[in-house]
Amino acid sequence: MAGTNSERQLLAEGPAIILVEPQMGENIGMVARAMANFGLAELRLVNPRDGWPNEKALATASKADHVIETTKVYDTLEQAVADLNFVYATTARERDGYKPVRSPVIAAETLRAKFRAGEGTGILFGRERWGLTNEEVALADEIVTFPVNPAFASLNIAQAVLLMSYEWMKSGMEDLGDVPFQAIGQTPSTKEQLFGLFDQLEEALDARGYFHPAGKKPKMVDNLRAVLSRRAFTEQEISVLRGVISSLDRFSRKSPRGGRFPTTAKETPPDDSADA
């Protein structure tokens, strides 16, 4: 699977993800995959409709086997949260009651702090079709809700888990600008290299009558150089461009590379500059 690397550290920590009466094995598998993407590993299921274990969940987990294999199943939500110190309930609907409502960012920071303090934490997610009941929300300490389109607030359960898992991962980063890899370093070209590109391209174009009429050549050259010098090329980019020009200069559509008439010091292809 693209993006996986068994030689690197596998993150497996953080709050338990608790799915209340999930209906489809495929959704459970996608939840496991989302958790694994962002370092969560503890999945708890409350009375899954199609039972457990579930072949469809395993198939859609996309190698998140460590999540699937350690999944725990409970008959009731009370049993599923009994050993936890702090629990969030996710909901897109406004609820009656006095529980604090947090954004995903604040919720993740709170969970991170409690995790570092050694507390057991969890996040509740409701059924695919209608979420959590008021009674189930009442078992949580606080509510977390997502900033979504108010006229279209319904999230797929795996999407909701993905959002919270992503915020969990971010809450543990020292620098939110960090990325797992960087572009390969390249050496900026010198002006001499850029001038060499100008000369090569202008000579190739001149040979094909590009600068026409002749009186407009100086302005056309200026425009061409302005385009090519708009940004700073690297040495590697200059090399690529000059290689392209060399190929166009040496070969044509009628006599391509590998064809009958390569341009060498001894052989000259037919004059087909109009096709070049």
PDB file of C-alpha atoms in Angstrom:
ATOM      1  CA  MET A   1       0.000   0.000   0.000  1.00  0.00           C
ATOM      2  CA  ALA A   2       1.327   3.430  -0.928  1.00  0.00           C
ATOM      3  CA  GLY A   3       2.532   5.496   2.002  1.00  0.00           C
ATOM      4  CA  THR A   4       3.144   2.620   4.423  1.00  0.00           C
ATOM      5  CA  ASN A   5       6.625   1.824   5.731  1.00  0.00           C
ATOM      6  CA  SER A   6       7.096  -1.074   8.137  1.00  0.00           C
ATOM      7  CA  GLU A   7      10.621   0.105   8.957  1.00  0.00           C
ATOM      8  CA  ARG A   8       9.467   3.345  10.590  1.00  0.00           C
ATOM      9  CA  GLN A   9       7.996   3.878  14.038  1.00  0.00           C
ATOM     10  CA  LEU A  10       4.315   2.952  14.320  1.00  0.00           C
ATOM     11  CA  LEU A  11       2.443   5.464  16.440  1.00  0.00           C
ATOM     12  CA  ALA A  12      -0.269   3.823  18.540  1.00  0.00           C
ATOM     13  CA  GLU A  13      -1.495   5.955  21.415  1.00  0.00           C
ATOM     14  CA  GLY A  14      -4.062   8.504  22.462  1.00  0.00           C
ATOM     15  CA  PRO A  15      -7.788   8.426  23.188  1.00  0.00           C
ATOM     16  CA  ALA A  16     -10.027   5.451  22.529  1.00  0.00           C
ATOM     17  CA  ILE A  17     -12.358   5.820  19.557  1.00  0.00           C
ATOM     18  CA  ILE A  18     -15.767   4.497  20.572  1.00  0.00           C
ATOM     19  CA  LEU A  19     -18.347   3.695  17.900  1.00  0.00           C
ATOM     20  CA  VAL A  20     -21.883   3.298  19.236  1.00  0.00           C
ATOM     21  CA  GLU A  21     -23.878   0.659  17.376  1.00  0.00           C
ATOM     22  CA  PRO A  22     -22.013   0.958  14.064  1.00  0.00           C
ATOM     23  CA  GLN A  23     -24.021  -0.566  11.242  1.00  0.00           C
ATOM     24  CA  MET A  24     -21.594  -1.381   8.443  1.00  0.00           C
ATOM     25  CA  GLY A  25     -18.359  -3.311   8.603  1.00  0.00           C
ATOM     26  CA  GLU A  26     -16.967  -1.196   5.779  1.00  0.00           C
ATOM     27  CA  ASN A  27     -17.363   1.940   7.866  1.00  0.00           C
ATOM     28  CA  ILE A  28     -15.613   0.327  10.816  1.00  0.00           C
ATOM     29  CA  GLY A  29     -12.716  -0.591   8.537  1.00  0.00           C
ATOM     30  CA  MET A  30     -12.446   2.952   7.200  1.00  0.00           C
ATOM     31  CA  VAL A  31     -12.511   4.269  10.771  1.00  0.00           C
ATOM     32  CA  ALA A  32      -9.612   1.949  11.631  1.00  0.00           C
ATOM     33  CA  ARG A  33      -7.686   3.218   8.618  1.00  0.00           C
ATOM     34  CA  ALA A  34      -8.285   6.858   9.593  1.00  0.00           C
ATOM     35  CA  MET A  35      -7.125   6.131  13.136  1.00  0.00           C
ATOM     36  CA  ALA A  36      -3.956   4.421  11.941  1.00  0.00           C
ATOM     37  CA  ASN A  37      -3.149   7.342   9.626  1.00  0.00           C
ATOM     38  CA  PHE A  38      -2.849   9.671  12.603  1.00  0.00           C
ATOM     39  CA  GLY A  39      -1.458   7.478  15.348  1.00  0.00           C
ATOM     40  CA  LEU A  40      -4.578   6.273  17.160  1.00  0.00           C
ATOM     41  CA  ALA A  41      -4.953   2.569  17.845  1.00  0.00           C
ATOM     42  CA  GLU A  42      -7.656   1.812  20.436  1.00  0.00           C
ATOM     43  CA  LEU A  43     -11.025   1.101  18.821  1.00  0.00           C
ATOM     44  CA  ARG A  44     -14.056   0.166  20.908  1.00  0.00           C
ATOM     45  CA  LEU A  45     -17.381  -0.984  19.451  1.00  0.00           C
ATOM     46  CA  VAL A  46     -20.705  -0.893  21.251  1.00  0.00           C
ATOM     47  CA  ASN A  47     -23.106  -3.550  19.998  1.00  0.00           C
ATOM     48  CA  PRO A  48     -22.071  -3.560  16.303  1.00  0.00           C
ATOM     49  CA  ARG A  49     -25.030  -4.522  14.128  1.00  0.00           C
ATOM     50  CA  ASP A  50     -23.232  -7.146  12.036  1.00  0.00           C
ATOM     51  CA  GLY A  51     -21.220  -8.620  14.875  1.00  0.00           C
ATOM     52  CA  TRP A  52     -17.482  -8.922  15.336  1.00  0.00           C
ATOM     53  CA  PRO A  53     -15.025  -9.862  13.894  1.00  0.00           C
ATOM     54  CA  ASN A  54     -16.125  -8.608  10.495  1.00  0.00           C
ATOM     55  CA  GLU A  55     -14.488  -9.545   7.199  1.00  0.00           C
ATOM     56  CA  LYS A  56     -15.657  -6.363   5.451  1.00  0.00           C
ATOM     57  CA  ALA A  57     -14.096  -4.242   8.178  1.00  0.00           C
ATOM     58  CA  LEU A  58     -10.779  -6.031   7.759  1.00  0.00           C
ATOM     59  CA  ALA A  59     -10.875  -5.590   3.989  1.00  0.00           C
ATOM     60  CA  THR A  60     -11.529  -1.839   4.094  1.00  0.00           C
ATOM     61  CA  ALA A  61      -9.031  -1.168   6.901  1.00  0.00           C
ATOM     62  CA  SER A  62      -6.245  -1.168   4.291  1.00  0.00           C
ATOM     63  CA  LYS A  63      -3.533  -2.785   6.428  1.00  0.00           C
ATOM     64  CA  ALA A  64      -4.556  -1.094   9.699  1.00  0.00           C
ATOM     65  CA  ASP A  65      -4.460  -4.602  11.157  1.00  0.00           C
ATOM     66  CA  HIS A  66      -3.067  -3.482  14.503  1.00  0.00           C
ATOM     67  CA  VAL A  67      -6.270  -1.484  15.070  1.00  0.00           C
ATOM     68  CA  ILE A  68      -8.659  -4.191  13.870  1.00  0.00           C
ATOM     69  CA  GLU A  69      -6.955  -7.005  15.762  1.00  0.00           C
ATOM     70  CA  THR A  70      -7.115  -5.206  19.124  1.00  0.00           C
ATOM     71  CA  THR A  71     -10.677  -3.882  18.747  1.00  0.00           C
ATOM     72  CA  LYS A  72     -12.849  -4.469  21.815  1.00  0.00           C
ATOM     73  CA  VAL A  73     -16.594  -5.055  21.756  1.00  0.00           C
ATOM     74  CA  TYR A  74     -19.040  -4.038  24.517  1.00  0.00           C
ATOM     75  CA  ASP A  75     -22.735  -4.647  25.052  1.00  0.00           C
ATOM     76  CA  THR A  76     -23.426  -1.159  26.403  1.00  0.00           C
ATOM     77  CA  LEU A  77     -21.912   2.297  26.189  1.00  0.00           C
ATOM     78  CA  GLU A  78     -21.624   2.397  29.987  1.00  0.00           C
ATOM     79  CA  GLN A  79     -19.322  -0.625  29.833  1.00  0.00           C
ATOM     80  CA  ALA A  80     -17.284   0.902  27.022  1.00  0.00           C
ATOM     81  CA  VAL A  81     -16.452   4.096  28.958  1.00  0.00           C
ATOM     82  CA  ALA A  82     -16.302   2.662  32.485  1.00  0.00           C
ATOM     83  CA  ASP A  83     -12.499   2.733  32.769  1.00  0.00           C
ATOM     84  CA  LEU A  84     -12.062   6.186  31.199  1.00  0.00           C
ATOM     85  CA  ASN A  85     -11.548   9.451  33.069  1.00  0.00           C
ATOM     86  CA  PHE A  86     -12.722  11.885  30.395  1.00  0.00           C
ATOM     87  CA  VAL A  87     -14.906  11.473  27.324  1.00  0.00           C
ATOM     88  CA  TYR A  88     -15.998  13.700  24.431  1.00  0.00           C
ATOM     89  CA  ALA A  89     -19.223  13.143  22.488  1.00  0.00           C
ATOM     90  CA  THR A  90     -19.253  14.221  18.843  1.00  0.00           C
ATOM     91  CA  THR A  91     -22.413  15.740  17.411  1.00  0.00           C
ATOM     92  CA  ALA A  92     -23.449  18.085  14.623  1.00  0.00           C
ATOM     93  CA  ARG A  93     -26.774  18.949  16.292  1.00  0.00           C
ATOM     94  CA  GLU A  94     -27.386  21.489  19.003  1.00  0.00           C
ATOM     95  CA  ARG A  95     -28.269  19.702  22.236  1.00  0.00           C
ATOM     96  CA  ASP A  96     -30.233  20.720  25.288  1.00  0.00           C
ATOM     97  CA  GLY A  97     -28.132  20.688  28.424  1.00  0.00           C
ATOM     98  CA  TYR A  98     -25.229  22.369  30.097  1.00  0.00           C
ATOM     99  CA  LYS A  99     -22.214  20.517  28.750  1.00  0.00           C
ATOM    100  CA  PRO A 100     -19.373  22.649  27.344  1.00  0.00           C
ATOM    101  CA  VAL A 101     -19.120  22.550  23.558  1.00  0.00           C
ATOM    102  CA  ARG A 102     -15.609  22.587  22.079  1.00  0.00           C
ATOM    103  CA  SER A 103     -14.063  22.860  18.656  1.00  0.00           C
ATOM    104  CA  PRO A 104     -11.929  19.943  17.378  1.00  0.00           C
ATOM    105  CA  VAL A 105      -8.747  21.960  17.988  1.00  0.00           C
ATOM    106  CA  ILE A 106      -9.559  22.679  21.631  1.00  0.00           C
ATOM    107  CA  ALA A 107     -10.823  19.138  22.169  1.00  0.00           C
ATOM    108  CA  ALA A 108      -7.610  17.646  20.793  1.00  0.00           C
ATOM    109  CA  GLU A 109      -5.463  19.896  22.973  1.00  0.00           C
ATOM    110  CA  THR A 110      -7.501  18.884  26.033  1.00  0.00           C
ATOM    111  CA  LEU A 111      -7.170  15.201  25.175  1.00  0.00           C
ATOM    112  CA  ARG A 112      -3.429  15.587  24.639  1.00  0.00           C
ATOM    113  CA  ALA A 113      -2.977  17.230  28.044  1.00  0.00           C
ATOM    114  CA  LYS A 114      -4.992  14.513  29.788  1.00  0.00           C
ATOM    115  CA  PHE A 115      -3.131  11.789  27.919  1.00  0.00           C
ATOM    116  CA  ARG A 116       0.200  13.228  29.062  1.00  0.00           C
ATOM    117  CA  ALA A 117      -1.175  13.289  32.601  1.00  0.00           C
ATOM    118  CA  GLY A 118      -1.892   9.576  32.386  1.00  0.00           C
ATOM    119  CA  GLU A 119      -5.689   9.813  32.201  1.00  0.00           C
ATOM    120  CA  GLY A 120      -7.834   7.475  30.143  1.00  0.00           C
ATOM    121  CA  THR A 121      -9.758   9.362  27.455  1.00  0.00           C
ATOM    122  CA  GLY A 122     -12.213   8.590  24.692  1.00  0.00           C
ATOM    123  CA  ILE A 123     -14.293  10.085  21.892  1.00  0.00           C
ATOM    124  CA  LEU A 124     -17.839   8.903  21.175  1.00  0.00           C
ATOM    125  CA  PHE A 125     -19.200   8.625  17.641  1.00  0.00           C
ATOM    126  CA  GLY A 126     -22.808   7.762  16.942  1.00  0.00           C
ATOM    127  CA  ARG A 127     -24.658   5.658  14.410  1.00  0.00           C
ATOM    128  CA  GLU A 128     -24.225   6.300  10.710  1.00  0.00           C
ATOM    129  CA  ARG A 129     -27.826   7.421  10.218  1.00  0.00           C
ATOM    130  CA  TRP A 130     -28.690   9.406  13.336  1.00  0.00           C
ATOM    131  CA  GLY A 131     -25.708   9.769  15.624  1.00  0.00           C
ATOM    132  CA  LEU A 132     -25.881   9.693  19.411  1.00  0.00           C
ATOM    133  CA  THR A 133     -28.972   9.908  21.587  1.00  0.00           C
ATOM    134  CA  ASN A 134     -29.297  12.589  24.274  1.00  0.00           C
ATOM    135  CA  GLU A 135     -28.861   9.879  26.885  1.00  0.00           C
ATOM    136  CA  GLU A 136     -25.594   8.775  25.293  1.00  0.00           C
ATOM    137  CA  VAL A 137     -24.302  12.334  25.044  1.00  0.00           C
ATOM    138  CA  ALA A 138     -25.121  12.714  28.742  1.00  0.00           C
ATOM    139  CA  LEU A 139     -22.477  10.078  29.549  1.00  0.00           C
ATOM    140  CA  ALA A 140     -19.750  12.320  28.100  1.00  0.00           C
ATOM    141  CA  ASP A 141     -17.959  15.140  29.904  1.00  0.00           C
ATOM    142  CA  GLU A 142     -18.017  17.582  27.002  1.00  0.00           C
ATOM    143  CA  ILE A 143     -19.226  17.891  23.417  1.00  0.00           C
ATOM    144  CA  VAL A 144     -17.076  18.393  20.344  1.00  0.00           C
ATOM    145  CA  THR A 145     -18.615  19.656  17.112  1.00  0.00           C
ATOM    146  CA  PHE A 146     -17.152  20.422  13.712  1.00  0.00           C
ATOM    147  CA  PRO A 147     -17.233  23.725  11.795  1.00  0.00           C
ATOM    148  CA  VAL A 148     -19.220  22.490   8.803  1.00  0.00           C
ATOM    149  CA  ASN A 149     -21.745  23.881   6.359  1.00  0.00           C
ATOM    150  CA  PRO A 150     -24.767  24.602   8.591  1.00  0.00           C
ATOM    151  CA  ALA A 151     -27.106  23.517   5.803  1.00  0.00           C
ATOM    152  CA  PHE A 152     -25.191  20.271   5.223  1.00  0.00           C
ATOM    153  CA  ALA A 153     -23.670  19.208   8.512  1.00  0.00           C
ATOM    154  CA  SER A 154     -23.901  15.426   8.228  1.00  0.00           C
ATOM    155  CA  LEU A 155     -20.541  13.657   8.201  1.00  0.00           C
ATOM    156  CA  ASN A 156     -19.764  10.063   7.361  1.00  0.00           C
ATOM    157  CA  ILE A 157     -18.552   8.353  10.536  1.00  0.00           C
ATOM    158  CA  ALA A 158     -15.113   7.684   9.056  1.00  0.00           C
ATOM    159  CA  GLN A 159     -14.835  11.337   8.034  1.00  0.00           C
ATOM    160  CA  ALA A 160     -15.670  12.454  11.563  1.00  0.00           C
ATOM    161  CA  VAL A 161     -13.078  10.103  13.035  1.00  0.00           C
ATOM    162  CA  LEU A 162     -10.531  11.284  10.472  1.00  0.00           C
ATOM    163  CA  LEU A 163     -11.052  14.925  11.467  1.00  0.00           C
ATOM    164  CA  MET A 164     -10.594  14.227  15.161  1.00  0.00           C
ATOM    165  CA  SER A 165      -7.628  11.923  14.523  1.00  0.00           C
ATOM    166  CA  TYR A 166      -5.960  14.624  12.445  1.00  0.00           C
ATOM    167  CA  GLU A 167      -6.447  17.192  15.187  1.00  0.00           C
ATOM    168  CA  TRP A 168      -5.025  14.698  17.681  1.00  0.00           C
ATOM    169  CA  MET A 169      -1.889  14.319  15.577  1.00  0.00           C
ATOM    170  CA  LYS A 170      -1.509  18.091  15.225  1.00  0.00           C
ATOM    171  CA  SER A 171      -1.851  18.599  18.975  1.00  0.00           C
ATOM    172  CA  GLY A 172       1.387  16.669  19.486  1.00  0.00           C
ATOM    173  CA  MET A 173       3.449  18.605  16.928  1.00  0.00           C
ATOM    174  CA  GLU A 174       5.918  21.212  18.153  1.00  0.00           C
ATOM    175  CA  ASP A 175       5.754  23.065  14.836  1.00  0.00           C
ATOM    176  CA  LEU A 176       2.590  22.880  12.719  1.00  0.00           C
ATOM    177  CA  GLY A 177       4.679  23.838   9.708  1.00  0.00           C
ATOM    178  CA  ASP A 178       6.714  20.634   9.899  1.00  0.00           C
ATOM    179  CA  VAL A 179       6.357  18.170   7.012  1.00  0.00           C
ATOM    180  CA  PRO A 180       7.577  14.555   6.847  1.00  0.00           C
ATOM    181  CA  PHE A 181       9.859  15.153   3.843  1.00  0.00           C
ATOM    182  CA  GLN A 182      11.308  17.986   1.787  1.00  0.00           C
ATOM    183  CA  ALA A 183      11.911  18.569  -1.901  1.00  0.00           C
ATOM    184  CA  ILE A 184      15.331  17.485  -3.145  1.00  0.00           C
ATOM    185  CA  GLY A 185      17.756  20.378  -2.881  1.00  0.00           C
ATOM    186  CA  GLN A 186      18.857  21.975  -6.138  1.00  0.00           C
ATOM    187  CA  THR A 187      21.570  24.493  -6.953  1.00  0.00           C
ATOM    188  CA  PRO A 188      20.391  27.840  -8.321  1.00  0.00           C
ATOM    189  CA  SER A 189      21.718  28.483 -11.819  1.00  0.00           C
ATOM    190  CA  THR A 190      24.318  31.132 -12.488  1.00  0.00           C
ATOM    191  CA  LYS A 191      23.639  33.981 -14.885  1.00  0.00           C
ATOM    192  CA  GLU A 192      26.214  32.481 -17.209  1.00  0.00           C
ATOM    193  CA  GLN A 193      24.168  29.301 -17.416  1.00  0.00           C
ATOM    194  CA  LEU A 194      21.009  31.297 -18.082  1.00  0.00           C
ATOM    195  CA  PHE A 195      22.747  33.307 -20.819  1.00  0.00           C
ATOM    196  CA  GLY A 196      23.855  30.024 -22.380  1.00  0.00           C
ATOM    197  CA  LEU A 197      20.212  28.932 -22.485  1.00  0.00           C
ATOM    198  CA  PHE A 198      19.241  32.221 -24.126  1.00  0.00           C
ATOM    199  CA  ASP A 199      21.914  31.841 -26.801  1.00  0.00           C
ATOM    200  CA  GLN A 200      21.076  28.230 -27.572  1.00  0.00           C
ATOM    201  CA  LEU A 201      17.335  28.825 -27.832  1.00  0.00           C
ATOM    202  CA  GLU A 202      17.669  31.996 -29.883  1.00  0.00           C
ATOM    203  CA  GLU A 203      20.055  30.315 -32.328  1.00  0.00           C
ATOM    204  CA  ALA A 204      17.692  27.343 -32.745  1.00  0.00           C
ATOM    205  CA  LEU A 205      14.711  29.632 -33.330  1.00  0.00           C
ATOM    206  CA  ASP A 206      16.648  31.881 -35.692  1.00  0.00           C
ATOM    207  CA  ALA A 207      17.578  28.884 -37.825  1.00  0.00           C
ATOM    208  CA  ARG A 208      13.893  28.103 -38.252  1.00  0.00           C
ATOM    209  CA  GLY A 209      12.794  31.604 -39.154  1.00  0.00           C
ATOM    210  CA  TYR A 210      11.020  32.254 -35.872  1.00  0.00           C
ATOM    211  CA  PHE A 211      12.120  35.888 -35.704  1.00  0.00           C
ATOM    212  CA  HIS A 212       9.983  37.280 -38.506  1.00  0.00           C
ATOM    213  CA  PRO A 213       9.925  39.953 -39.741  1.00  0.00           C
ATOM    214  CA  ALA A 214      13.593  40.657 -39.091  1.00  0.00           C
ATOM    215  CA  GLY A 215      12.887  44.149 -37.822  1.00  0.00           C
ATOM    216  CA  LYS A 216      10.950  42.747 -34.873  1.00  0.00           C
ATOM    217  CA  LYS A 217      13.712  40.378 -33.783  1.00  0.00           C
ATOM    218  CA  PRO A 218      15.146  42.591 -30.990  1.00  0.00           C
ATOM    219  CA  LYS A 219      11.733  42.986 -29.365  1.00  0.00           C
ATOM    220  CA  MET A 220      10.939  39.284 -29.760  1.00  0.00           C
ATOM    221  CA  VAL A 221      14.278  38.388 -28.163  1.00  0.00           C
ATOM    222  CA  ASP A 222      13.532  40.732 -25.262  1.00  0.00           C
ATOM    223  CA  ASN A 223      10.124  39.153 -24.751  1.00  0.00           C
ATOM    224  CA  LEU A 224      11.577  35.647 -24.872  1.00  0.00           C
ATOM    225  CA  ARG A 225      14.278  36.489 -22.339  1.00  0.00           C
ATOM    226  CA  ALA A 226      11.713  38.138 -20.070  1.00  0.00           C
ATOM    227  CA  VAL A 227       9.688  34.927 -19.994  1.00  0.00           C
ATOM    228  CA  LEU A 228      12.709  32.718 -19.301  1.00  0.00           C
ATOM    229  CA  SER A 229      14.127  34.995 -16.597  1.00  0.00           C
ATOM    230  CA  ARG A 230      10.853  35.532 -14.730  1.00  0.00           C
ATOM    231  CA  ARG A 231      11.947  33.081 -12.059  1.00  0.00           C
ATOM    232  CA  ALA A 232      15.265  31.722 -10.861  1.00  0.00           C
ATOM    233  CA  PHE A 233      16.095  28.472 -12.620  1.00  0.00           C
ATOM    234  CA  THR A 234      18.201  25.797 -10.981  1.00  0.00           C
ATOM    235  CA  GLU A 235      21.176  24.166 -12.674  1.00  0.00           C
ATOM    236  CA  GLN A 236      19.129  21.019 -13.158  1.00  0.00           C
ATOM    237  CA  GLU A 237      16.279  22.906 -14.823  1.00  0.00           C
ATOM    238  CA  ILE A 238      18.661  24.703 -17.180  1.00  0.00           C
ATOM    239  CA  SER A 239      20.115  21.318 -18.121  1.00  0.00           C
ATOM    240  CA  VAL A 240      16.644  19.901 -18.832  1.00  0.00           C
ATOM    241  CA  LEU A 241      15.649  22.832 -21.023  1.00  0.00           C
ATOM    242  CA  ARG A 242      18.902  22.793 -22.968  1.00  0.00           C
ATOM    243  CA  GLY A 243      18.504  19.073 -23.515  1.00  0.00           C
ATOM    244  CA  VAL A 244      15.030  19.676 -24.941  1.00  0.00           C
ATOM    245  CA  ILE A 245      16.325  22.371 -27.270  1.00  0.00           C
ATOM    246  CA  SER A 246      19.218  20.166 -28.393  1.00  0.00           C
ATOM    247  CA  SER A 247      16.791  17.380 -29.235  1.00  0.00           C
ATOM    248  CA  LEU A 248      14.504  19.694 -31.194  1.00  0.00           C
ATOM    249  CA  ASP A 249      17.509  21.162 -32.965  1.00  0.00           C
ATOM    250  CA  ARG A 250      18.969  17.818 -33.918  1.00  0.00           C
ATOM    251  CA  PHE A 251      15.836  15.832 -34.724  1.00  0.00           C
ATOM    252  CA  SER A 252      12.570  16.661 -36.463  1.00  0.00           C
ATOM    253  CA  ARG A 253       9.205  14.989 -36.911  1.00  0.00           C
ATOM    254  CA  LYS A 254      10.296  13.589 -40.260  1.00  0.00           C
ATOM    255  CA  SER A 255      13.642  12.356 -38.945  1.00  0.00           C
ATOM    256  CA  PRO A 256      13.237  11.594 -35.208  1.00  0.00           C
ATOM    257  CA  ARG A 257      15.849  10.099 -32.938  1.00  0.00           C
ATOM    258  CA  GLY A 258      16.470   6.546 -34.037  1.00  0.00           C
ATOM    259  CA  GLY A 259      15.291   7.388 -37.546  1.00  0.00           C
ATOM    260  CA  ARG A 260      17.151   7.218 -40.816  1.00  0.00           C
ATOM    261  CA  PHE A 261      18.641  10.687 -40.940  1.00  0.00           C
ATOM    262  CA  PRO A 262      20.335  11.742 -37.685  1.00  0.00           C
ATOM    263  CA  THR A 263      22.012  15.118 -37.816  1.00  0.00           C
ATOM    264  CA  THR A 264      25.757  14.563 -37.451  1.00  0.00           C
ATOM    265  CA  ALA A 265      28.824  16.239 -38.785  1.00  0.00           C
ATOM    266  CA  LYS A 266      28.739  13.823 -41.734  1.00  0.00           C
ATOM    267  CA  GLU A 267      25.000  13.523 -42.369  1.00  0.00           C
ATOM    268  CA  THR A 268      22.379  16.210 -42.756  1.00  0.00           C
ATOM    269  CA  PRO A 269      18.671  15.394 -42.746  1.00  0.00           C
ATOM    270  CA  PRO A 270      16.303  16.683 -45.394  1.00  0.00           C
ATOM    271  CA  ASP A 271      15.291  20.322 -45.022  1.00  0.00           C
ATOM    272  CA  ASP A 272      12.004  20.163 -43.119  1.00  0.00           C
ATOM    273  CA  SER A 273      12.433  23.112 -40.812  1.00  0.00           C
ATOM    274  CA  ALA A 274       8.777  23.991 -41.236  1.00  0.00           C
ATOM    275  CA  ASP A 275       7.909  20.822 -39.303  1.00  0.00           C
ATOM    276  CA  ALA A 276      10.430  21.359 -36.484  1.00  0.00           C
TER     277      ALA A 276
END
